[in-house]
CSV table of C-alpha atoms and ligand atoms in Angstrom, one decimal:
chain,number,residue,atom,x,y,z
P,30,UNK,CA,-8.3,2.3,1.2
P,31,UNK,CA,-7.5,-0.5,-0.9
P,32,UNK,CA,-9.3,-2.7,1.3
P,33,UNK,CA,-12.7,-1.2,0.9
P,34,UNK,CA,-12.7,-2.6,-2.7
P,35,UNK,CA,-12.6,-5.9,-1.5
P,36,UNK,CA,-14.8,-5.8,1.5
P,37,UNK,CA,-17.9,-4.9,-1.0
P,38,UNK,CA,-20.4,-6.5,1.4
P,39,UNK,CA,-19.4,-4.1,4.3
P,40,UNK,CA,-19.4,-1.4,1.6
P,41,UNK,CA,-23.3,-1.9,0.7
P,42,UNK,CA,-24.2,-2.4,4.0
P,43,UNK,CA,-22.2,0.8,5.2
P,44,UNK,CA,-22.0,3.2,2.5
P,45,UNK,CA,-21.3,6.0,4.9
P,46,UNK,CA,-18.3,4.2,6.5
P,47,UNK,CA,-16.7,2.7,3.4
P,48,UNK,CA,-16.9,4.9,0.8
P,49,UNK,CA,-13.5,5.2,-0.8
P,50,UNK,CA,-12.3,8.9,-0.9
P,51,UNK,CA,-10.1,8.6,-3.8
P,52,UNK,CA,-12.6,7.1,-6.1
P,53,UNK,CA,-15.4,10.0,-5.4
P,54,UNK,CA,-12.5,12.5,-5.5
P,55,UNK,CA,-11.4,11.7,-8.9
P,56,UNK,CA,-14.8,10.9,-10.6
P,57,UNK,CA,-16.6,14.1,-9.9
P,58,UNK,CA,-14.8,16.4,-12.6
P,59,UNK,CA,-15.3,13.9,-15.3
P,60,UNK,CA,-19.0,13.6,-14.7
P,61,UNK,CA,-19.6,17.3,-14.6
P,62,UNK,CA,-17.4,17.8,-17.7
P,63,UNK,CA,-19.8,15.3,-19.7
P,64,UNK,CA,-23.0,16.6,-18.6
P,65,UNK,CA,-22.4,20.5,-18.8
P,66,UNK,CA,-19.9,20.6,-21.7
P,67,UNK,CA,-18.2,23.5,-19.9
P,68,UNK,CA,-14.6,23.3,-18.6
P,69,UNK,CA,-14.9,22.4,-15.1
P,70,UNK,CA,-13.7,24.6,-12.4
P,71,UNK,CA,-10.7,22.8,-10.6
P,72,UNK,CA,-11.8,23.0,-6.8
P,73,UNK,CA,-9.4,20.5,-5.8
P,74,UNK,CA,-6.4,21.3,-3.7
P,75,UNK,CA,-4.2,18.1,-3.8
P,76,UNK,CA,-3.5,17.0,-7.2
P,77,UNK,CA,-1.9,13.1,-8.4
P,78,UNK,CA,-0.9,12.5,-11.6
P,79,UNK,CA,-3.5,9.9,-12.4
P,80,UNK,CA,-7.1,8.4,-11.4
P,81,UNK,CA,-8.1,6.3,-8.9
P,82,UNK,CA,-5.6,3.4,-9.1
P,83,UNK,CA,-1.9,3.4,-8.8
P,84,UNK,CA,-1.0,6.8,-9.9
P,85,UNK,CA,-3.5,8.4,-7.3
P,86,UNK,CA,-1.2,7.7,-4.6
P,87,UNK,CA,1.4,10.2,-5.6
P,88,UNK,CA,1.4,14.1,-5.1
P,89,UNK,CA,1.5,15.6,-8.5
P,90,UNK,CA,4.6,18.0,-7.6
P,91,UNK,CA,7.0,15.2,-6.7
P,92,UNK,CA,6.1,12.5,-8.5
P,93,UNK,CA,8.9,11.2,-11.1
P,94,UNK,CA,7.9,7.7,-11.9
P,95,UNK,CA,6.2,4.6,-10.4
P,96,UNK,CA,8.1,3.0,-7.4
P,97,UNK,CA,8.8,-0.6,-7.0
P,98,UNK,CA,7.0,-2.7,-4.3
P,99,UNK,CA,10.4,-2.6,-2.4
P,100,UNK,CA,10.7,1.1,-2.7
P,101,UNK,CA,7.0,1.8,-1.9
P,102,UNK,CA,7.3,-0.7,1.6
P,103,UNK,CA,10.6,1.5,2.6
P,104,UNK,CA,8.8,4.7,1.8
P,105,UNK,CA,6.0,4.2,3.6
P,106,UNK,CA,7.9,2.8,6.5
P,107,UNK,CA,9.7,6.0,6.9
P,108,UNK,CA,6.8,8.1,6.0
P,109,UNK,CA,5.1,7.2,9.0
P,110,UNK,CA,7.9,6.9,11.4
P,111,UNK,CA,8.6,10.2,10.6
P,112,UNK,CA,5.4,11.6,11.0
P,113,UNK,CA,4.7,10.0,14.1
P,114,UNK,CA,8.0,10.8,15.5
P,115,UNK,CA,7.5,14.6,14.7
P,116,UNK,CA,4.4,15.0,15.7
P,117,UNK,CA,5.1,13.7,19.1
P,118,UNK,CA,8.2,15.6,19.5
P,119,UNK,CA,6.0,18.9,18.6
P,120,UNK,CA,3.3,17.4,21.1
P,121,UNK,CA,0.6,17.3,18.4
P,122,UNK,CA,-2.0,14.6,19.0
P,123,UNK,CA,-2.4,12.1,16.0
P,124,UNK,CA,-3.9,8.6,15.5
P,125,UNK,CA,-3.9,6.1,12.8
P,126,UNK,CA,-6.8,5.3,11.0
P,127,UNK,CA,-8.5,3.1,8.2
P,128,UNK,CA,-6.3,0.6,6.6
P,129,UNK,CA,-3.4,1.8,8.3
P,130,UNK,CA,-5.2,1.1,11.9
P,131,UNK,CA,-6.1,-2.5,10.2
P,132,UNK,CA,-2.3,-2.9,9.5
P,133,UNK,CA,-1.7,-1.9,13.2
P,134,UNK,CA,-4.5,-4.4,14.5
P,135,UNK,CA,-2.5,-7.6,12.7
P,136,UNK,CA,1.1,-6.7,13.7
P,137,UNK,CA,1.6,-3.3,14.3
P,138,UNK,CA,2.7,-2.4,10.8
P,139,UNK,CA,1.7,-1.3,7.3
P,140,UNK,CA,0.0,-4.1,5.3
P,141,UNK,CA,2.4,-4.6,2.6
P,142,UNK,CA,-0.3,-4.2,-0.3
P,143,UNK,CA,-1.0,-0.9,0.9
P,144,UNK,CA,-0.2,2.3,-1.3
P,145,UNK,CA,-1.1,5.0,1.1
P,146,UNK,CA,-1.5,5.8,4.9
P,147,UNK,CA,-4.3,7.4,6.8
P,148,UNK,CA,-4.0,9.4,10.3
P,149,UNK,CA,-6.6,11.3,11.8
P,150,UNK,CA,-6.5,14.6,14.2
P,151,UNK,CA,-9.1,16.7,15.8
P,152,UNK,CA,-10.5,19.7,13.7
P,153,UNK,CA,-8.7,22.0,16.3
P,154,UNK,CA,-5.4,20.4,16.0
P,155,UNK,CA,-6.2,20.7,12.1
P,156,UNK,CA,-6.6,24.6,12.3
P,157,UNK,CA,-3.4,24.8,14.5
P,158,UNK,CA,-1.4,23.0,11.8
P,159,UNK,CA,-2.8,25.3,9.2
P,160,UNK,CA,-1.9,28.3,11.2
P,161,UNK,CA,1.5,27.2,12.3
P,162,UNK,CA,2.8,24.4,10.0
P,163,UNK,CA,1.5,24.7,6.8
P,164,UNK,CA,4.0,24.2,4.0
P,165,UNK,CA,7.0,23.2,6.5
P,166,UNK,CA,9.7,20.6,5.5
P,167,UNK,CA,10.8,18.2,7.9
P,168,UNK,CA,14.1,16.6,8.2
P,169,UNK,CA,14.0,13.2,9.5
P,170,UNK,CA,17.2,11.1,10.4
P,171,UNK,CA,17.7,7.5,11.3
P,172,UNK,CA,20.0,4.9,12.0
P,173,UNK,CA,19.7,1.5,10.5
P,174,UNK,CA,20.2,-1.7,12.0
P,175,UNK,CA,23.5,-2.0,10.2
P,176,UNK,CA,24.7,1.2,11.3
P,177,UNK,CA,24.3,2.9,8.2
P,178,UNK,CA,22.2,6.2,8.5
P,179,UNK,CA,19.3,7.7,6.3
P,180,UNK,CA,17.9,11.0,6.1
P,181,UNK,CA,14.6,12.1,4.4
P,182,UNK,CA,12.6,15.2,4.0
P,183,UNK,CA,9.1,15.6,4.3
P,184,UNK,CA,6.5,18.3,3.5
P,185,UNK,CA,3.5,19.2,5.6
P,186,UNK,CA,0.8,20.7,3.4
P,187,UNK,CA,-2.5,21.8,4.8
P,188,UNK,CA,-5.6,22.0,2.4
P,189,UNK,CA,-6.9,25.6,2.7
P,190,UNK,CA,-10.3,24.1,2.5
P,191,UNK,CA,-10.0,22.1,5.9
P,192,UNK,CA,-11.2,25.1,7.7
P,193,UNK,CA,-14.7,24.0,6.0
P,194,UNK,CA,-16.0,20.8,7.8
P,195,UNK,CA,-18.7,19.6,5.2
P,196,UNK,CA,-18.2,17.8,2.4
P,197,UNK,CA,-18.8,20.2,-0.3
P,198,UNK,CA,-18.2,18.8,-3.8
P,199,UNK,CA,-16.2,16.0,-2.5
P,200,UNK,CA,-13.0,17.1,-4.1
P,201,UNK,CA,-11.3,18.4,-0.6
P,202,UNK,CA,-11.9,15.4,1.9
P,203,UNK,CA,-8.3,14.9,2.4
P,204,UNK,CA,-7.3,17.8,4.9
P,205,UNK,CA,-3.6,17.7,4.9
P,206,UNK,CA,-0.7,15.8,3.6
P,207,UNK,CA,2.6,14.5,4.9
P,208,UNK,CA,4.7,13.9,1.4
P,209,UNK,CA,8.1,12.2,0.9
P,210,UNK,CA,9.3,14.7,-1.5
P,211,UNK,CA,11.5,12.2,-3.2
P,212,UNK,CA,8.8,10.2,-4.8
P,213,UNK,CA,5.5,12.0,-3.9
P,214,UNK,CA,4.2,9.2,-1.7
P,215,UNK,CA,2.0,10.2,1.5
P,216,UNK,CA,0.1,10.0,4.4
P,217,UNK,CA,-3.4,11.4,4.2
P,218,UNK,CA,-4.5,13.3,7.2
P,219,UNK,CA,-8.1,14.1,8.0
P,220,UNK,CA,-9.5,16.2,10.8
P,221,UNK,CA,-12.7,15.0,12.7
P,222,UNK,CA,-15.1,17.6,14.1
P,223,UNK,CA,-18.4,17.5,15.8
P,224,UNK,CA,-20.2,18.7,13.0
P,225,UNK,CA,-23.8,19.0,14.7
P,226,UNK,CA,-23.2,19.3,18.1
P,227,UNK,CA,-26.4,20.6,19.2
P,228,UNK,CA,-28.4,17.9,17.3
P,229,UNK,CA,-25.6,14.9,17.6
P,230,UNK,CA,-23.2,15.9,20.5
P,231,UNK,CA,-20.4,13.5,20.9
P,232,UNK,CA,-20.4,12.5,17.1
P,233,UNK,CA,-17.0,13.2,15.2
P,234,UNK,CA,-17.3,13.1,11.6
P,235,UNK,CA,-14.7,13.6,8.8
P,236,UNK,CA,-15.5,15.2,5.4
P,237,UNK,CA,-15.8,11.7,4.0
P,238,UNK,CA,-19.0,10.9,6.2
P,239,UNK,CA,-17.0,8.3,8.4
P,240,UNK,CA,-18.5,9.0,11.8
P,241,UNK,CA,-17.1,8.0,15.4
P,242,UNK,CA,-18.1,8.3,19.2
P,243,UNK,CA,-16.0,10.3,21.4
P,244,UNK,CA,-15.9,7.4,23.7
P,245,UNK,CA,-14.9,5.4,20.8
P,246,UNK,CA,-12.0,7.6,20.0
P,247,UNK,CA,-10.9,8.8,23.7
P,248,UNK,CA,-9.1,7.9,25.5
P,249,UNK,CA,-6.5,7.1,22.7
P,250,UNK,CA,-4.4,4.3,23.2
P,251,UNK,CA,-0.6,4.3,23.6
P,252,UNK,CA,1.0,1.7,21.5
P,253,UNK,CA,3.7,1.2,18.9
P,254,UNK,CA,3.4,1.5,15.0
P,255,UNK,CA,6.3,0.5,12.7
P,256,UNK,CA,8.4,0.6,15.6
P,257,UNK,CA,7.9,4.0,16.8
P,258,UNK,CA,5.4,5.1,19.7
P,259,UNK,CA,1.7,5.9,18.2
P,260,UNK,CA,-1.9,6.2,19.3
P,261,UNK,CA,-4.8,4.4,18.4
P,262,UNK,CA,-8.8,4.9,19.0
P,263,UNK,CA,-9.9,3.6,22.1
P,264,UNK,CA,-12.6,1.3,20.6
P,265,UNK,CA,-10.4,0.3,17.6
P,266,UNK,CA,-12.1,-3.1,17.1
P,267,UNK,CA,-15.6,-1.6,17.1
P,268,UNK,CA,-14.1,1.3,14.4
P,269,UNK,CA,-12.4,-1.5,12.2
P,270,UNK,CA,-15.7,-3.8,12.2
P,271,UNK,CA,-17.6,-1.0,11.3
P,272,UNK,CA,-15.4,0.3,8.7
P,273,UNK,CA,-14.3,-3.2,7.1
P,274,UNK,CA,-16.3,-6.1,8.5
P,275,UNK,CA,-15.5,-8.6,11.0
P,276,UNK,CA,-14.0,-10.6,8.3
P,277,UNK,CA,-11.2,-8.2,7.9
P,278,UNK,CA,-10.0,-9.2,11.2
P,279,UNK,CA,-9.9,-12.9,10.6
P,280,UNK,CA,-9.2,-13.2,6.7
P,281,UNK,CA,-5.6,-14.6,6.3
P,282,UNK,CA,-5.1,-14.1,2.5
P,283,UNK,CA,-5.4,-10.8,0.8
P,284,UNK,CA,-4.4,-9.0,-2.6
P,285,UNK,CA,-1.5,-11.8,-2.9
P,286,UNK,CA,-0.4,-11.9,0.5
P,287,UNK,CA,-0.9,-14.8,3.2
P,288,UNK,CA,-0.9,-14.2,7.0
P,289,UNK,CA,1.9,-16.4,8.4
P,290,UNK,CA,1.0,-16.8,12.0
P,291,UNK,CA,4.3,-17.8,13.3
P,292,UNK,CA,6.0,-15.0,11.6
P,293,UNK,CA,3.3,-12.6,12.6
P,294,UNK,CA,3.9,-11.3,9.0
P,295,UNK,CA,1.8,-10.7,5.7
P,296,UNK,CA,4.2,-12.4,3.4
P,297,UNK,CA,3.8,-11.9,-0.5
P,298,UNK,CA,2.7,-15.1,-2.3
P,299,UNK,CA,5.7,-16.3,-4.4
P,300,UNK,CA,8.0,-15.6,-1.4
P,301,UNK,CA,6.3,-18.0,0.7
P,302,UNK,CA,8.4,-21.1,-0.1
P,303,UNK,CA,11.7,-19.1,-0.4
P,304,UNK,CA,11.6,-17.2,3.1
P,305,UNK,CA,13.2,-19.2,5.8
P,306,UNK,CA,10.3,-20.4,8.4
P,307,UNK,CA,10.4,-18.5,11.7
P,308,UNK,CA,12.2,-20.3,14.4
P,309,UNK,CA,11.8,-19.0,17.8
P,310,UNK,CA,15.3,-17.6,19.1
P,311,UNK,CA,15.2,-20.1,22.0
P,312,UNK,CA,15.5,-22.9,19.4
P,313,UNK,CA,17.8,-21.1,16.9
P,314,UNK,CA,21.2,-22.8,16.3
P,315,UNK,CA,24.0,-19.9,17.0
P,316,UNK,CA,25.1,-18.8,13.9
P,317,UNK,CA,28.7,-17.7,15.3
P,318,UNK,CA,29.3,-20.2,18.0
P,319,UNK,CA,31.4,-18.8,20.8
P,320,UNK,CA,34.3,-20.8,22.0
P,321,UNK,CA,34.0,-22.7,25.3
P,322,UNK,CA,31.6,-25.2,26.7
P,323,UNK,CA,29.0,-24.5,23.9
P,324,UNK,CA,31.2,-25.6,21.4
P,325,UNK,CA,32.5,-28.5,23.2
P,326,UNK,CA,29.0,-29.9,23.8
P,327,UNK,CA,28.5,-29.4,20.1
P,328,UNK,CA,31.4,-31.6,19.2
P,329,UNK,CA,30.1,-34.4,21.9
E,28,NAG,C1,19.7,15.1,10.0
E,28,NAG,O1,21.1,15.3,9.3
E,28,NAG,C2,21.4,16.6,8.7
E,28,NAG,C3,22.9,16.1,7.7
E,28,NAG,O2,23.3,15.1,8.3
E,28,NAG,C4,21.5,17.7,9.6
E,28,NAG,O3,21.6,19.1,8.8
E,28,NAG,C5,20.1,17.9,10.2
E,28,NAG,O4,20.1,18.8,11.0
E,28,NAG,C6,19.6,16.6,10.7
E,28,NAG,N1,18.0,16.8,11.1
E,28,NAG,C7,17.7,16.5,12.5
E,28,NAG,C8,16.2,16.6,12.8
E,28,NAG,O5,18.3,16.0,13.3
E,29,NAG,C1,-0.7,26.3,2.9
E,29,NAG,O1,0.1,27.0,1.9
E,29,NAG,C2,-0.3,26.8,0.6
E,29,NAG,C3,0.7,27.4,-0.4
E,29,NAG,O2,1.1,28.7,0.3
E,29,NAG,C4,-1.6,27.6,0.4
E,29,NAG,O3,-2.0,27.4,-0.9
E,29,NAG,C5,-2.8,27.1,1.1
E,29,NAG,O4,-3.8,27.8,1.3
E,29,NAG,C6,-2.3,27.0,2.6
E,29,NAG,N1,-3.2,26.3,3.4
E,29,NAG,C7,-3.8,26.8,4.5
E,29,NAG,C8,-4.6,25.9,5.6
E,29,NAG,O5,-3.7,28.3,4.7
């Protein structure tokens, strides 16, 4: 979502595709309050501790304090891994969307300046989630590379307004959330439905007016995101270009990060020179030389 603010040209040309949901969600109650002098009715289901900046990225029920850059990266990494793994285990179709899809396009990872993650499901999946998995907690266990184990808990919360497939007052464009209960960071899940099947068959839309053709979504492509199996829309390049402009697929510096092609990583500026350059494995010297011929050659 953060990217929207930077690719303003794209936003001007394609307002329907680029309207950042958080901004609209948060602004409405203030405007209404100012005009009518009445206490606005809070129709919003999901609440965040703050407006559309950093604090807009935490669920208010689980927010304790702002997390560091490192903790955010670690949280988002396990958020998406747990979500994709649990959904796959349960055979629930979902795919990555918006800025999360753009991160996948670059290197199969979350872009390090991102604050939240976006996924999509079909409206029928959303209905099923609401009926069967609303307010369920999910344990996710994993083993780190160094052998240590990690365990976290996530909440799947489905917005009761998700049954309504039109935008309404704009306060409930997010249909469901997958929330890290330790700190409140989350994945926004939105449903896509054919809102006008007689006039516009094959056009799928979310409540925030992003539109997709059936053939651009399906068949979904099998891929890997943050190291776990994932799905992306069939015409991911078209979808990304429409939403963020072609420039988003080539621009190599963003929000204080630089794309380093040799590493296939976005590296935070300031870390650029302290990081060791990437050396292909074939050219690396052995850290722990083995005995035998290798050592002999080294000595000679
Ligand atoms: C994760 O580990 C905890 C404790 O070690 C265990 O109680 C739980 O069942 C595990 N969850 C899964 C999904 O394996
Ligand atoms: C999910 O559960 C919460 C808490 O009970 C409830 O407020 C909400 O309406 C439920 N969502 C759906 C889709 O039923």
